[in-house]
Short mmCIF file of C-alpha atoms in Angstrom, two decimals:
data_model
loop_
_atom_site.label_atom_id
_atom_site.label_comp_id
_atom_site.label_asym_id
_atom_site.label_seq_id
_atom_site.Cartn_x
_atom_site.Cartn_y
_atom_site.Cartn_z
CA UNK K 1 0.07 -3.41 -16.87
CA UNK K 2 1.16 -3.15 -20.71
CA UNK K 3 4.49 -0.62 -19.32
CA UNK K 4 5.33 -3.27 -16.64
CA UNK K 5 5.07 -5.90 -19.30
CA UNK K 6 7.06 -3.73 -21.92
CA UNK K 7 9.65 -3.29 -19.26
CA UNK K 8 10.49 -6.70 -18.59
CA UNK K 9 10.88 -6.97 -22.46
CA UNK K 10 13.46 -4.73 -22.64
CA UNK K 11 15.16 -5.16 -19.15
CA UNK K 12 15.84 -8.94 -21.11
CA UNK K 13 15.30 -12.72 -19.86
CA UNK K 14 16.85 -12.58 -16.24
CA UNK K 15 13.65 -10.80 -15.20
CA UNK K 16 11.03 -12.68 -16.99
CA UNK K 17 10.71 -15.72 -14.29
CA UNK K 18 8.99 -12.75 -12.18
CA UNK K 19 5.19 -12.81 -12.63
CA UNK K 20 3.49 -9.45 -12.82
CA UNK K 21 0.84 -10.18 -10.05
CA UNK K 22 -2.12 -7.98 -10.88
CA UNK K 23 -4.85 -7.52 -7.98
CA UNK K 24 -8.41 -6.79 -8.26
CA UNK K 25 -12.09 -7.77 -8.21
CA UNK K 26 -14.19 -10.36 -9.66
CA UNK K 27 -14.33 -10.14 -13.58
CA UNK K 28 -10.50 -8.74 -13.69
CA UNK K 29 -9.04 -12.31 -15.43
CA UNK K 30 -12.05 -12.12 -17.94
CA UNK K 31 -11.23 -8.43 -18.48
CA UNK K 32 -7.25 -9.27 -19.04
CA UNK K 33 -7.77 -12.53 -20.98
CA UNK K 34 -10.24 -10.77 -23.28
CA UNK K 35 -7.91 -8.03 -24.30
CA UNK K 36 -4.90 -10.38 -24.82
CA UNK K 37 -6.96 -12.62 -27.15
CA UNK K 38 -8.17 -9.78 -29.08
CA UNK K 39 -4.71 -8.18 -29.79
CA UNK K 40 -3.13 -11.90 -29.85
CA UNK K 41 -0.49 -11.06 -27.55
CA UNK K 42 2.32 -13.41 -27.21
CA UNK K 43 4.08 -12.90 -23.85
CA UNK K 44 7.79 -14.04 -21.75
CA UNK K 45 6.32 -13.09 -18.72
CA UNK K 46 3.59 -14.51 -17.00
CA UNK K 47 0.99 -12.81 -15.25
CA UNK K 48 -0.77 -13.86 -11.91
CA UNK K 49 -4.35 -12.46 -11.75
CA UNK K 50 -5.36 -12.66 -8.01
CA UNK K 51 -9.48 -11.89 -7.80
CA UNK K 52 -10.89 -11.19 -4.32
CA UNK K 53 -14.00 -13.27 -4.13
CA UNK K 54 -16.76 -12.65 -1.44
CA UNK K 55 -17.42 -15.99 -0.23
CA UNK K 56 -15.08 -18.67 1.18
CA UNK K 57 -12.42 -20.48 -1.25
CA UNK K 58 -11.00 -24.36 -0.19
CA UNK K 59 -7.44 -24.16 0.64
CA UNK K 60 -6.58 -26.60 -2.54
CA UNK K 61 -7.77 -23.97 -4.91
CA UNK K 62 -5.71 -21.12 -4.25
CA UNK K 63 -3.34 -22.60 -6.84
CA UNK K 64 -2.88 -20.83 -10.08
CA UNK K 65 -5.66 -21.90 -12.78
CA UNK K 66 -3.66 -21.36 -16.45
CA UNK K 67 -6.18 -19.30 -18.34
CA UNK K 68 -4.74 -18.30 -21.72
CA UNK K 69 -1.55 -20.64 -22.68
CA UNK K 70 0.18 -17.90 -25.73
CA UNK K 71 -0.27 -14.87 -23.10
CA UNK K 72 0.66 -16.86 -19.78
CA UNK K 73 -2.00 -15.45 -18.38
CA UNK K 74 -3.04 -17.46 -14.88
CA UNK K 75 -5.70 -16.73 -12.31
CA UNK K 76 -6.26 -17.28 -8.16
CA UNK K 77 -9.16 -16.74 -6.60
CA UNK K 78 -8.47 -14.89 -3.10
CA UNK K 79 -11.28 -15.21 -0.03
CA UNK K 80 -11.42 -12.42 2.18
CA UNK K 81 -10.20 -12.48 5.60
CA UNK K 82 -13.06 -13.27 7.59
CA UNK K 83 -13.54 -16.55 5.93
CA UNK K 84 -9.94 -17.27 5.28
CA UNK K 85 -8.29 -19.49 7.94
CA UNK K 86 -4.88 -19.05 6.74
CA UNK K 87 -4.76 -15.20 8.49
CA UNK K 88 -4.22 -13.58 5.51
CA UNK K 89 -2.95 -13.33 1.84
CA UNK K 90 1.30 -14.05 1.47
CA UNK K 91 1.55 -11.50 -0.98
CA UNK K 92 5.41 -11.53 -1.20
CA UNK K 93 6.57 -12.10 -5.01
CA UNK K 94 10.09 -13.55 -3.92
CA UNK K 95 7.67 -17.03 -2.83
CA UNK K 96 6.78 -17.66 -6.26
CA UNK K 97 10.61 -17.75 -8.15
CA UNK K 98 13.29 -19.84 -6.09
CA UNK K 99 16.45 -18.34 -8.12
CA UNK K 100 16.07 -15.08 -7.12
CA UNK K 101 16.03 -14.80 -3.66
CA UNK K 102 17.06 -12.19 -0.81
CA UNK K 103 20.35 -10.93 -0.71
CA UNK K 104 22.94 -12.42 1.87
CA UNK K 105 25.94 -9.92 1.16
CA UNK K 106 25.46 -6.21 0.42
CA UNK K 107 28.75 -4.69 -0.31
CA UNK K 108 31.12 -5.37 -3.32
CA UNK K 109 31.27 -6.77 -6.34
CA UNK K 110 29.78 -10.12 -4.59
CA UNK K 111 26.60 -8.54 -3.96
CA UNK K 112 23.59 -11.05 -4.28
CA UNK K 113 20.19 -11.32 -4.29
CA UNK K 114 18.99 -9.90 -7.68
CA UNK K 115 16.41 -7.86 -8.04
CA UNK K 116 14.44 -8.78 -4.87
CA UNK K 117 16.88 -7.93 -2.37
CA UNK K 118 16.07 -6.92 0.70
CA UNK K 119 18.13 -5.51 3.36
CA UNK K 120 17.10 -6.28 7.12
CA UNK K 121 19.35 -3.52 8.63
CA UNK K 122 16.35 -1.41 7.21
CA UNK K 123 15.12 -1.96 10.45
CA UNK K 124 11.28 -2.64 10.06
CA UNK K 125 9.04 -3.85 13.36
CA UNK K 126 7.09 -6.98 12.45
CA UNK K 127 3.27 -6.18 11.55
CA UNK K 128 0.77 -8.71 12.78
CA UNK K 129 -1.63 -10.65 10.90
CA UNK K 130 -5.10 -10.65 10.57
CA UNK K 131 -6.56 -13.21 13.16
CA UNK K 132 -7.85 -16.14 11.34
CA UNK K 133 -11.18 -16.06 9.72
CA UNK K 134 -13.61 -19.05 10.03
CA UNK K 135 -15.43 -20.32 6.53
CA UNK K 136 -18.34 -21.18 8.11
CA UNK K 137 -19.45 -17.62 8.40
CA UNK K 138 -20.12 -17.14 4.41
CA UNK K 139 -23.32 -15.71 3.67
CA UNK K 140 -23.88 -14.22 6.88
CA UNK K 141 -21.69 -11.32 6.51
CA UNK K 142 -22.15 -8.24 5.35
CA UNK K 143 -20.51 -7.39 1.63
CA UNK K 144 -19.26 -4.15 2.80
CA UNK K 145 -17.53 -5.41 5.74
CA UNK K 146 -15.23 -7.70 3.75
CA UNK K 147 -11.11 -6.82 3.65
CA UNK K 148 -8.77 -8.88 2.30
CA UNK K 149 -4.86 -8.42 3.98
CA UNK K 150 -2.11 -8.86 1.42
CA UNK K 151 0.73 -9.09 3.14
CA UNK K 152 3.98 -7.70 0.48
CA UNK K 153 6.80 -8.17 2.57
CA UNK K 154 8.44 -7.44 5.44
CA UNK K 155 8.24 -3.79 4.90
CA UNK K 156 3.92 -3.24 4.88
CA UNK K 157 0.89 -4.81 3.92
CA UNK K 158 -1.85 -3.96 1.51
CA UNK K 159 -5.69 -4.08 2.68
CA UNK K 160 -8.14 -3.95 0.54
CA UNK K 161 -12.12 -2.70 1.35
CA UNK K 162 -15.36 -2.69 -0.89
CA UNK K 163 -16.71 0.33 -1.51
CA UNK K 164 -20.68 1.01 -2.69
CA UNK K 165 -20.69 1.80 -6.09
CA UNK K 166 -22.75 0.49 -9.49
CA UNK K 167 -19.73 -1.57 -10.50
CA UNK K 168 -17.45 -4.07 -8.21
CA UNK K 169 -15.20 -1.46 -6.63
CA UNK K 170 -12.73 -1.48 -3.97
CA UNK K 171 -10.42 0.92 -1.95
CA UNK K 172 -6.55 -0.01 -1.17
CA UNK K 173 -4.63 0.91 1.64
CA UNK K 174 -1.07 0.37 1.78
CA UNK K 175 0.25 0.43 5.51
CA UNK K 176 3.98 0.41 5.97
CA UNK K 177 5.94 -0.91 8.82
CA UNK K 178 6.99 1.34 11.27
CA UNK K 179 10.55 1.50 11.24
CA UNK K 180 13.17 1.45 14.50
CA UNK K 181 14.75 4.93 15.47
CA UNK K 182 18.28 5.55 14.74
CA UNK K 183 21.19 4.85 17.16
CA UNK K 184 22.63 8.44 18.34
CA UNK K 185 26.38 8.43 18.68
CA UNK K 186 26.95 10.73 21.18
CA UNK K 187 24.91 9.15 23.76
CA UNK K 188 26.91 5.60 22.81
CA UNK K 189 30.20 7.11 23.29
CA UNK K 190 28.67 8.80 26.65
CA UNK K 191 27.38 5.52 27.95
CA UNK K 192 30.85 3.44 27.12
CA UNK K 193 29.22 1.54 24.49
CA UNK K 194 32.11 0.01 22.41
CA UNK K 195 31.35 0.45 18.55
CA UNK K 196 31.03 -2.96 16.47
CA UNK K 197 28.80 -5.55 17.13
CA UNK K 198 26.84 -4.33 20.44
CA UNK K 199 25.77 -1.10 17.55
CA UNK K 200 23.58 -4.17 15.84
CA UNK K 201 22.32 -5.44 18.91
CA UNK K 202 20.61 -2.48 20.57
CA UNK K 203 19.37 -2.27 16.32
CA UNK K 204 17.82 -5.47 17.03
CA UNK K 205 16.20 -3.94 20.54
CA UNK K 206 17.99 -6.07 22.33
CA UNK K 207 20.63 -4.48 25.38
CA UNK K 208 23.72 -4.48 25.75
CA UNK K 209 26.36 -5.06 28.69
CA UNK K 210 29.11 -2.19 28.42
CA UNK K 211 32.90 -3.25 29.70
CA UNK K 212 32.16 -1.76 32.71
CA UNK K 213 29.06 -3.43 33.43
CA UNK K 214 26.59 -1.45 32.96
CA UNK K 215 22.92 -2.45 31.14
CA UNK K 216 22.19 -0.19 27.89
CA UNK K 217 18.89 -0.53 26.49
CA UNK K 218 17.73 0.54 22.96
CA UNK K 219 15.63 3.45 24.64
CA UNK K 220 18.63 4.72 26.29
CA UNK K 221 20.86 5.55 22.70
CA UNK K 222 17.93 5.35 19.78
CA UNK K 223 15.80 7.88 18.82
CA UNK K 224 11.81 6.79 18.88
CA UNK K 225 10.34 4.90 15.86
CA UNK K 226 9.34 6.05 12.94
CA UNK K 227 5.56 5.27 12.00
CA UNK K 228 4.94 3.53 8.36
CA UNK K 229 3.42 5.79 6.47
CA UNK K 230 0.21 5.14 5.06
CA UNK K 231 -1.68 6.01 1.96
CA UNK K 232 -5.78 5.36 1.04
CA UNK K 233 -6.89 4.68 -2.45
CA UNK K 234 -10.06 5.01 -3.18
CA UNK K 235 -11.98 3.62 -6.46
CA UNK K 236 -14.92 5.74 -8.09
CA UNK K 237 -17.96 5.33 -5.97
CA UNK K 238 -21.16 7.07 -4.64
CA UNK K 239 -20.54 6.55 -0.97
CA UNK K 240 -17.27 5.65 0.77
CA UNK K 241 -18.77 5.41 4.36
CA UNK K 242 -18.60 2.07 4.34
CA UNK K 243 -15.22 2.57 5.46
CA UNK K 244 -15.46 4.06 8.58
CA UNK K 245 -16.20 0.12 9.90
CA UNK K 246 -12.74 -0.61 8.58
CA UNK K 247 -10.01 -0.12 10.83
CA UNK K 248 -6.99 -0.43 8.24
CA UNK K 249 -8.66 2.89 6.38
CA UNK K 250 -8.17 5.20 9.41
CA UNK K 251 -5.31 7.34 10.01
CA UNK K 252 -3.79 7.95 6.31
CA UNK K 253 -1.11 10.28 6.01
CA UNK K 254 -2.41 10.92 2.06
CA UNK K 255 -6.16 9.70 1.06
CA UNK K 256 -6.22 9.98 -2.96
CA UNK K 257 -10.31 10.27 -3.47
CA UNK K 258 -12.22 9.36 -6.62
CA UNK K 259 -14.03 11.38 -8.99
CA UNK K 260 -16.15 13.70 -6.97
CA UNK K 261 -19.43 15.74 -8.18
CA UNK K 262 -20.65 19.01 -6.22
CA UNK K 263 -23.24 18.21 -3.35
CA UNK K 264 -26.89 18.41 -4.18
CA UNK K 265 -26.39 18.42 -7.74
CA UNK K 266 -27.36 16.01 -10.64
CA UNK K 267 -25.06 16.55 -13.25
CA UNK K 268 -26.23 13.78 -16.09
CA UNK K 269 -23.64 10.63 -16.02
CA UNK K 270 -21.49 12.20 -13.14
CA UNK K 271 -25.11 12.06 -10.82
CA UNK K 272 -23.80 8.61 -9.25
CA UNK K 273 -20.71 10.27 -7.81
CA UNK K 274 -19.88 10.40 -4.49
CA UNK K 275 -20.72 14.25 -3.33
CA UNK K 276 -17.38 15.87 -2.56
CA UNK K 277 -18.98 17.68 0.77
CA UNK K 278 -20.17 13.38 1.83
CA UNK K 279 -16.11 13.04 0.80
CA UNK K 280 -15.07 15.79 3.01
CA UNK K 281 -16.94 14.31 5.99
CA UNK K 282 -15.64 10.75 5.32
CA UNK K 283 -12.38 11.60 4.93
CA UNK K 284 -12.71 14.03 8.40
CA UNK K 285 -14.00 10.97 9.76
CA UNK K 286 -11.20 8.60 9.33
CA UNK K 287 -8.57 10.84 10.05
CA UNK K 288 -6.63 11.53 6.85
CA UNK K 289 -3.93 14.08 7.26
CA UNK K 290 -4.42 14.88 3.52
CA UNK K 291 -7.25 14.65 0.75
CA UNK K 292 -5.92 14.47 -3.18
CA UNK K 293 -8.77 14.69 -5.79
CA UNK K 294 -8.01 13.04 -9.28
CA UNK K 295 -9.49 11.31 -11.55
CA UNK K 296 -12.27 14.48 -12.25
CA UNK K 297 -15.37 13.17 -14.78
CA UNK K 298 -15.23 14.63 -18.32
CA UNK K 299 -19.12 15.38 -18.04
CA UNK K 300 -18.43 17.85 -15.22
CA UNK K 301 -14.90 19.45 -16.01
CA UNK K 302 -14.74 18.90 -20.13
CA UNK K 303 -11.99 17.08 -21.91
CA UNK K 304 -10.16 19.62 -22.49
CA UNK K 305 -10.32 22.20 -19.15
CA UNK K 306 -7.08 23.10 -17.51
CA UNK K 307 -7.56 22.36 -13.67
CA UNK K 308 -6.64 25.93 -12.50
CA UNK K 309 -9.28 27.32 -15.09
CA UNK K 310 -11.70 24.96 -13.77
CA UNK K 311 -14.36 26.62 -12.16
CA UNK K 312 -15.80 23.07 -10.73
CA UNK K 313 -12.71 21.93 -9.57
CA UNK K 314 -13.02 24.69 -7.01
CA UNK K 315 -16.58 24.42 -5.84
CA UNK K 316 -15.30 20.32 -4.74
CA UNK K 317 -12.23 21.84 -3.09
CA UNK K 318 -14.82 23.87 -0.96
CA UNK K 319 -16.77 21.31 -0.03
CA UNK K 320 -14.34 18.84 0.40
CA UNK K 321 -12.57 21.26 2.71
CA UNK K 322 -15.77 22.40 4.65
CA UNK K 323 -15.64 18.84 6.06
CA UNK K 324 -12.19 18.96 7.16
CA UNK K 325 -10.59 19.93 10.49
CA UNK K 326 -8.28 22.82 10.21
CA UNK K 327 -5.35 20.69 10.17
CA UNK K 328 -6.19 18.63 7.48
CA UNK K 329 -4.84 19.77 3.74
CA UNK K 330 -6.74 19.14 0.86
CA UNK K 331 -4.88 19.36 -2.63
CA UNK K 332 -5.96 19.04 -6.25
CA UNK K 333 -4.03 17.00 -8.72
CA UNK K 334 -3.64 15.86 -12.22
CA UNK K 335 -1.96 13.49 -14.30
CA UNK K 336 1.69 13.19 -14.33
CA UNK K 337 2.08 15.99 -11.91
CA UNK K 338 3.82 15.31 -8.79
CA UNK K 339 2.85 16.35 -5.55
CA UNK K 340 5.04 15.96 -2.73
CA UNK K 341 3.75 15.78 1.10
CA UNK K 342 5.44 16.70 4.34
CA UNK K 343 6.99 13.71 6.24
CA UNK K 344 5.15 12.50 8.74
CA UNK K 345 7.44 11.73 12.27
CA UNK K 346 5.11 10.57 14.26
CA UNK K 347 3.61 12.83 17.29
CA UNK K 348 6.18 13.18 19.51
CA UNK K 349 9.08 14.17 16.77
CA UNK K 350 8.93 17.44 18.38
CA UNK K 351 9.51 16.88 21.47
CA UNK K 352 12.64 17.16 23.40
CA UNK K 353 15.16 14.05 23.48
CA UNK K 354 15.53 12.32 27.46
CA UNK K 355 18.29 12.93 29.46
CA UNK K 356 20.84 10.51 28.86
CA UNK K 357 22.77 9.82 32.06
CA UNK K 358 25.94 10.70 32.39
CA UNK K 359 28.60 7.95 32.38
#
């Protein structure tokens, strides 16, 4: 939060009508508003602190509340999606400042749109929103079971899920749009599609009539579509299985775990961890193609301990493995390393193209 802010300081004042909009649970504005007072922080930019609450909020106040006047420091309370009957949370940052906008020309020295443009020849299927929730329900539901859908833009949504722990504590998972295939040129030039305008059409899976009449679909000159990918966060916790009720956590291409301890061991402050073997079978369970483990608890590794000379760090890679399926990966990491995953095209990205008839 303090880089982002820094940023916009130095990037100058044609940035500064874009809030930060900082996400998280209950006691997050307190938290923020608490360390602004204390260092007296005077700030350009405003920022939006969105708090997921666990019971139903009235429609007429979800408008920003200002909290601390010098830091421009504001607050929403957010319902989750089972009681919210709006289908969702609009999550998209280009709502909340007018001048900026989306860009309507892309080329040139005429480009526009600022900093928030967005180009729809990306090619992104729509995602559908959570069905409406119904307020009544509050109190009946179970805390676990809440989600709230935060929908960023056209290009994926973000859900977050409560997770048991001592402290409020959530998991995010960030589900991009699947994207539309690409248009192969050979099989347009086979099928007597004329370049131009009927190339954005079948983009737009609509057909196309060819000069000599004949009916080209998108199927018959695209490639198939390319899944979003999607990534599971998980806070600190002792037991993530709450999860396995929530739909939006299944089928992660990268699930980054939180700080693990070894299974059937007390280990001091570290004994409320999640065990990495209950990890293992979690994240076997949900279907993540691959496991990261971070964030590792001084009490077990040190301050200090390189991760290869860690000899903890690989008694949680064994047990976090031993839940896995054979093709699931499981990877260590630390900070400011990067760690780079195979691309994920989908299941059938192997498989032979169809015959394209011939023209």
């Amino acid at each position: 939060l303090l880089c982002t802010i820094s940023a916009a300081r130095e990037r100058g004042h044609e940035v500064t009508d874009i809030p930060v909009h900082v996400y998280g649970p209950p006691g997050l504005t307190d938290y923020l508003n608490t360390m602004m007072q204390v260092s007296n922080t005077y700030l350009e930019i405003s920022i939006i602190v969105h708090e997921f609450s666990m019971t139903a909020v009235p429609a007429d106040a979800w408008r920003p509340i200002l909290v601390n006047e010098r830091s421009k420091l504001w607050s929403v309370v957010l319902p989750p999606d089972q009681l919210n009957e709006t289908c969702g949370i609009d999550g998209d940052i280009a709502n909340f400042m007018p001048n900026q906008g989306r860009a309507t020309k892309f080329k040139g020295t005429k480009a526009s749109g600022g900093v928030l443009a967005f180009d729809p020849r990306a090619g992104f299927f729509p995602m559908a929103p959570p069905p409406a929730g119904d307020p009544s329900l509050a109190g009946s539901l179970d805390p676990l079971s809440l989600r709230w859908t935060i929908r960023i833009d056209t290009e994926g949504i973000i859900t977050v899920m409560p997770l048991a722990a001592g402290r409020p504590t959530v998991a995010y998972a960030l589900h991009e749009a699947d994207r539309i295939g690409n248009i192969v040129l050979d099989r347009i030039d086979k099928l007597g599609v004329p370049r131009g305008n009927a190339l954005g059409v079948l983009k737009e899976r609509k057909p196309v009539l060819t000069p000599e009449g004949r009916v080209v679909t998108p199927d018959m000159v695209m490639t198939v579509s390319k899944p979003g990918r999607r990534i599971l966060i998980l806070g600190t916790c002792t037991d993530a299985s709450c999860l396995l009720a929530q739909p939006a956590a299944h089928g992660a291409d990268v699930l980054v775990a939180g700080a693990l301890r070894p299974s059937g061991e007390k280990h001091g402050a570290a004994g409320d961890l999640m065990g990495a073997a209950e990890m293992g079978s979690v994240a076997n369970q949900l279907g993540a193609r691959h496991v990261l483990l971070s964030r590792f608890h001084w009490s077990l590794h040190g301050r200090d301990t390189h991760p290869w000379e860690d000899p903890v760090l690989g008694a949680l890679m064994e047990q976090v493995a031993g839940g896995l399926a054979p093709q699931q990966r499981v990877t260590a990491v630390h900070d400011t390393w990067v760690h780079v995953v195979e691309k994920h095209e989908g299941r059938a990205w192997a498989e032979p193209e169809p015959d394209v008839p011939e023209a």
